[in-house]
CSV table of C-alpha atoms and ligand atoms in Angstrom, one decimal:
chain,number,residue,atom,x,y,z
T,20,MET,CA,-115.8,146.4,5.2
T,21,ARG,CA,-115.0,143.1,3.6
T,22,ILE,CA,-112.8,143.6,0.5
T,23,VAL,CA,-111.1,141.3,-2.2
T,24,LEU,CA,-108.5,142.7,-4.5
T,25,LEU,CA,-108.5,141.1,-7.4
T,26,GLY,CA,-105.9,141.2,-10.5
T,27,PRO,CA,-103.0,139.7,-11.9
T,28,PRO,CA,-99.8,139.5,-11.2
T,29,GLY,CA,-98.2,142.8,-11.7
T,30,ALA,CA,-101.5,144.8,-11.8
T,31,GLY,CA,-100.4,146.4,-8.1
T,32,LYS,CA,-102.6,144.4,-5.5
T,33,GLY,CA,-100.0,144.4,-2.8
T,34,THR,CA,-99.3,147.8,-3.2
T,35,GLN,CA,-103.0,149.4,-3.3
T,36,ALA,CA,-104.0,146.7,-0.9
T,37,GLN,CA,-101.4,148.0,2.0
T,38,ILE,CA,-102.7,151.9,1.1
T,39,ILE,CA,-106.6,150.9,1.1
T,40,ALA,CA,-106.4,148.7,4.1
T,41,GLY,CA,-104.6,152.3,5.9
T,42,GLN,CA,-107.5,154.1,4.7
T,43,LEU,CA,-110.4,151.7,5.8
T,44,GLY,CA,-108.8,150.4,8.8
T,45,VAL,CA,-108.9,146.9,8.3
T,46,PRO,CA,-105.5,144.5,7.9
T,47,ALA,CA,-104.6,143.8,4.6
T,48,ILE,CA,-104.2,140.1,4.0
T,49,SER,CA,-101.8,138.8,1.3
T,50,THR,CA,-101.7,135.0,0.9
T,51,GLY,CA,-98.8,135.8,-0.9
T,52,ASP,CA,-96.9,137.3,2.1
T,53,ILE,CA,-98.1,134.7,4.1
T,54,PHE,CA,-96.2,132.0,2.1
T,55,ARG,CA,-93.4,134.2,1.5
T,56,ALA,CA,-92.7,135.0,5.6
T,57,ASN,CA,-93.4,130.7,5.6
T,58,VAL,CA,-90.5,130.3,2.7
T,59,SER,CA,-87.9,132.7,4.9
T,60,GLY,CA,-89.0,131.3,7.9
T,61,GLN,CA,-88.3,127.3,6.5
T,62,THR,CA,-91.4,126.1,8.3
T,63,GLU,CA,-93.9,122.5,6.9
T,64,LEU,CA,-96.1,125.0,5.6
T,65,GLY,CA,-93.3,127.6,3.2
T,66,ARG,CA,-91.5,123.7,2.5
T,67,LYS,CA,-95.0,122.8,1.2
T,68,ALA,CA,-95.9,125.9,-0.6
T,69,LYS,CA,-92.3,126.6,-1.7
T,70,VAL,CA,-92.3,123.6,-4.8
T,71,TYR,CA,-95.6,125.6,-6.1
T,72,MET,CA,-94.7,128.9,-6.1
T,73,ASP,CA,-91.5,128.6,-7.4
T,74,ALA,CA,-93.0,126.9,-10.7
T,75,GLY,CA,-95.2,129.8,-10.8
T,76,ASP,CA,-98.2,127.3,-10.1
T,77,LEU,CA,-100.8,127.9,-7.5
T,78,VAL,CA,-100.2,126.3,-4.5
T,79,PRO,CA,-103.6,123.3,-4.2
T,80,ASP,CA,-106.6,124.9,-2.8
T,81,GLU,CA,-106.6,122.7,0.7
T,82,ILE,CA,-103.0,124.6,2.2
T,83,THR,CA,-104.5,127.3,1.2
T,84,VAL,CA,-108.4,127.7,2.3
T,85,ALA,CA,-107.1,126.7,5.5
T,86,MET,CA,-104.4,129.3,6.2
T,87,VAL,CA,-106.8,131.8,4.8
T,88,LYS,CA,-109.2,130.3,7.5
T,89,ASP,CA,-106.8,130.6,10.0
T,90,ARG,CA,-105.9,134.3,9.6
T,91,LEU,CA,-109.9,135.4,9.6
T,92,ALA,CA,-110.8,133.8,12.4
T,93,GLU,CA,-107.9,136.1,13.8
T,94,PRO,CA,-109.5,139.6,16.2
T,95,ASP,CA,-108.5,141.7,13.9
T,96,ALA,CA,-110.1,140.7,11.3
T,97,LYS,CA,-113.2,140.6,12.7
T,98,ALA,CA,-114.3,143.8,11.9
T,99,GLY,CA,-112.9,143.7,8.1
T,100,PHE,CA,-110.4,142.8,5.7
T,101,LEU,CA,-109.0,143.6,2.5
T,102,LEU,CA,-107.5,140.3,0.8
T,103,ASP,CA,-105.2,140.8,-1.7
T,104,GLY,CA,-104.0,137.0,-3.9
T,105,PHE,CA,-107.1,135.0,-2.5
T,106,PRO,CA,-109.7,133.7,-3.7
T,107,ARG,CA,-107.8,133.0,-6.6
T,108,THR,CA,-109.7,130.0,-7.7
T,109,ILE,CA,-113.8,129.2,-8.6
T,110,ALA,CA,-113.4,126.5,-5.5
T,111,GLN,CA,-111.2,129.2,-3.5
T,112,ALA,CA,-114.1,131.9,-3.3
T,113,GLU,CA,-116.9,129.2,-3.2
T,114,GLN,CA,-114.8,128.3,0.1
T,115,LEU,CA,-114.6,132.0,1.5
T,116,ARG,CA,-118.2,132.2,0.9
T,117,GLY,CA,-119.0,129.6,3.3
T,118,SER,CA,-116.5,130.5,5.9
T,119,LEU,CA,-117.8,133.8,5.9
T,120,GLU,CA,-121.2,132.8,6.1
T,121,GLU,CA,-120.7,130.8,9.1
T,122,LEU,CA,-119.6,134.0,10.9
T,123,GLY,CA,-122.9,135.5,9.3
T,124,HIS,CA,-121.0,137.6,7.0
T,125,GLY,CA,-120.8,138.2,3.3
T,126,LEU,CA,-118.0,140.2,1.2
T,127,ASP,CA,-119.1,144.1,0.5
T,128,ARG,CA,-116.9,144.8,-3.0
T,129,VAL,CA,-114.6,143.0,-4.9
T,130,VAL,CA,-112.2,145.4,-6.4
T,131,GLU,CA,-110.6,144.0,-10.4
T,132,LEU,CA,-107.5,145.6,-10.9
T,133,VAL,CA,-107.3,146.0,-14.8
T,134,VAL,CA,-103.9,146.1,-16.7
T,135,GLU,CA,-103.2,144.6,-20.1
T,136,GLU,CA,-100.9,141.6,-20.7
T,137,GLU,CA,-98.2,143.6,-22.4
T,138,GLU,CA,-97.6,146.1,-19.3
T,139,LEU,CA,-97.8,143.3,-17.1
T,140,VAL,CA,-95.0,141.6,-18.6
T,141,ARG,CA,-92.7,144.5,-18.4
T,142,ARG,CA,-93.8,145.3,-15.0
T,143,LEU,CA,-92.9,142.1,-13.2
T,144,SER,CA,-89.3,141.5,-15.7
T,145,GLY,CA,-88.3,145.0,-14.4
T,146,ARG,CA,-89.6,144.5,-10.4
T,147,ARG,CA,-87.0,144.5,-7.6
T,148,MET,CA,-87.9,143.8,-4.1
T,149,LEU,CA,-86.0,144.8,-1.2
T,150,VAL,CA,-84.6,141.8,1.4
T,151,ASP,CA,-82.1,142.7,3.8
T,152,GLY,CA,-81.3,145.4,2.7
T,153,GLU,CA,-80.2,144.3,-1.0
T,154,TRP,CA,-82.2,144.7,-4.2
T,155,VAL,CA,-83.7,141.2,-5.5
T,156,GLN,CA,-85.7,139.8,-8.2
T,157,ARG,CA,-88.4,137.4,-7.0
T,158,ASP,CA,-87.9,133.8,-8.0
T,159,ASP,CA,-90.9,133.6,-9.8
T,160,ASP,CA,-90.4,137.0,-11.9
T,161,ARG,CA,-88.0,135.3,-14.0
T,162,PRO,CA,-89.6,135.7,-17.6
T,163,GLU,CA,-90.8,132.5,-18.3
T,164,THR,CA,-92.3,132.2,-14.8
T,165,VAL,CA,-93.7,135.5,-15.2
T,166,ARG,CA,-95.8,134.2,-18.4
T,167,HIS,CA,-96.3,130.9,-16.7
T,168,ARG,CA,-98.1,132.3,-13.9
T,169,LEU,CA,-99.7,134.8,-16.5
T,170,GLN,CA,-101.4,132.1,-18.0
T,171,VAL,CA,-102.1,130.5,-14.8
T,172,TYR,CA,-104.4,133.6,-14.3
T,173,ARG,CA,-106.0,133.9,-17.1
T,174,GLU,CA,-107.2,129.8,-16.4
T,175,GLN,CA,-108.0,129.8,-12.9
T,176,THR,CA,-108.1,133.2,-11.5
T,177,ALA,CA,-109.8,135.9,-14.4
T,178,PRO,CA,-113.4,133.4,-14.0
T,179,LEU,CA,-113.9,135.3,-10.8
T,180,SER,CA,-114.2,138.4,-12.2
T,181,GLY,CA,-117.5,136.9,-14.1
T,182,PHE,CA,-118.8,135.0,-10.9
T,183,TYR,CA,-118.4,137.9,-8.6
T,184,ASP,CA,-120.1,140.0,-11.5
T,185,GLY,CA,-123.2,137.5,-11.0
T,186,GLU,CA,-123.2,138.1,-7.5
T,187,GLY,CA,-123.4,141.9,-7.9
T,188,LEU,CA,-120.1,142.8,-6.1
T,189,LEU,CA,-117.7,143.9,-9.0
T,190,SER,CA,-115.8,147.1,-9.5
T,191,ARG,CA,-113.8,146.6,-12.5
T,192,ILE,CA,-110.6,149.9,-12.4
T,193,ASP,CA,-108.7,150.6,-14.7
T,194,ALA,CA,-105.0,150.1,-12.9
T,195,ILE,CA,-102.9,152.2,-15.3
T,196,GLY,CA,-102.0,155.6,-13.6
T,197,THR,CA,-100.2,156.7,-10.7
T,198,ILE,CA,-100.7,154.6,-7.4
T,199,GLU,CA,-102.6,158.1,-6.5
T,200,GLU,CA,-104.8,157.7,-9.1
T,201,VAL,CA,-105.5,154.4,-9.0
T,202,THR,CA,-106.4,154.8,-5.2
T,203,ALA,CA,-108.7,157.0,-6.0
T,204,ARG,CA,-110.5,155.1,-8.1
T,205,VAL,CA,-110.6,152.2,-6.1
T,206,MET,CA,-111.6,154.1,-3.4
T,207,THR,CA,-114.7,156.2,-5.5
T,208,ALA,CA,-115.5,152.6,-6.4
T,209,LEU,CA,-116.2,151.4,-2.9
T,210,GLY,CA,-117.7,154.8,-1.9
T,211,ARG,CA,-115.1,156.3,-0.1
T,212,PRO,CA,-114.2,159.0,-2.1
T,213,VAL,CA,-110.3,160.5,-1.6
T,214,GLN,CA,-110.9,164.3,-0.6
T,215,PRO,CA,-108.8,167.3,-2.4
T,216,GLY,CA,-105.9,167.7,-0.6
T,217,GLN,CA,-106.4,164.9,1.8
T,218,PRO,CA,-103.1,162.6,1.9
T,219,SER,CA,-103.8,159.4,0.2
T,220,ASP,CA,-101.7,157.1,2.5
T,221,GLY,CA,-104.2,158.5,5.7
B,230,LIG,P1,-98.7,137.6,-7.7
B,230,LIG,O1,-100.1,138.1,-7.6
B,230,LIG,O2,-97.7,138.8,-8.3
B,230,LIG,O3,-98.5,136.5,-8.6
B,230,LIG,P2,-98.4,136.5,-5.1
B,230,LIG,O4,-98.0,137.2,-4.2
B,230,LIG,O5,-100.0,136.9,-4.7
B,230,LIG,O6,-98.2,137.3,-6.5
B,230,LIG,O7,-98.3,134.8,-4.9
B,230,LIG,C1,-97.2,134.3,-5.0
B,230,LIG,C2,-97.0,133.1,-5.0
B,230,LIG,O8,-98.2,132.6,-4.5
B,230,LIG,C3,-98.4,132.3,-6.7
B,230,LIG,O9,-97.7,132.3,-8.1
B,230,LIG,C4,-98.8,131.0,-5.5
B,230,LIG,O10,-97.6,130.0,-6.0
B,230,LIG,C5,-98.6,131.5,-4.3
B,230,LIG,N1,-100.6,132.2,-3.9
B,230,LIG,C6,-100.9,133.1,-3.6
B,230,LIG,N2,-101.8,133.1,-3.2
B,230,LIG,C7,-102.2,131.7,-3.4
B,230,LIG,C8,-103.8,131.3,-3.4
B,230,LIG,N3,-105.1,132.3,-3.1
B,230,LIG,N4,-104.1,130.3,-3.9
B,230,LIG,C9,-102.9,129.5,-4.4
B,230,LIG,N5,-101.5,129.9,-4.4
B,230,LIG,C10,-101.7,131.0,-3.9
């Protein structure tokens, strides 16, 4: 299955991406994670991306699109994937469609996680990540950057909802509830309902 997970910062995309990809047996590909790994590894790509990430802006399409194209060409993504955090602009969505067409494929479904903005601000400002055994706040989770990321989402990424709805691919999912509840809603939308009693991460 070829899936895109769409949704604002703080909607729980990363968490759901890991669980759902595990259930589908496909790799979860997160552009945010790839960028962060490059920043920690101090690569050329990381150095370029960091400026934009710290400001809460999108990394330019030419950098991001080339990176995703390379990742999708790796063997583990041949039979399917779940994209988390890409595409984030209409231009990226069109590039993705083109790359998949070249390979003779298309997307099977786009799942949008829906959470109201007030709740997103609450979740992001309180979020801490475990890095080298310590709980730290991501640089871009500071309140002023969070507000800017949400604005970038509204302006540049939210239009993808209409774009994919027009292609008949969109499922909008209420992402308020427990992790298990949200996973169950997504799996139902993907036509793979979780059976009662079945572990949600297996
Ligand atoms: P979140 O969804 O919480 O904002 P991500 O981990 O998906 O976090 O992304 C963090 C940052 O990485 C973004 O604010 C942006 O700077 C960069 N980034 C991730 N994916 C993309 C993308 N598809 N296009 C441009 N920039 C991206």
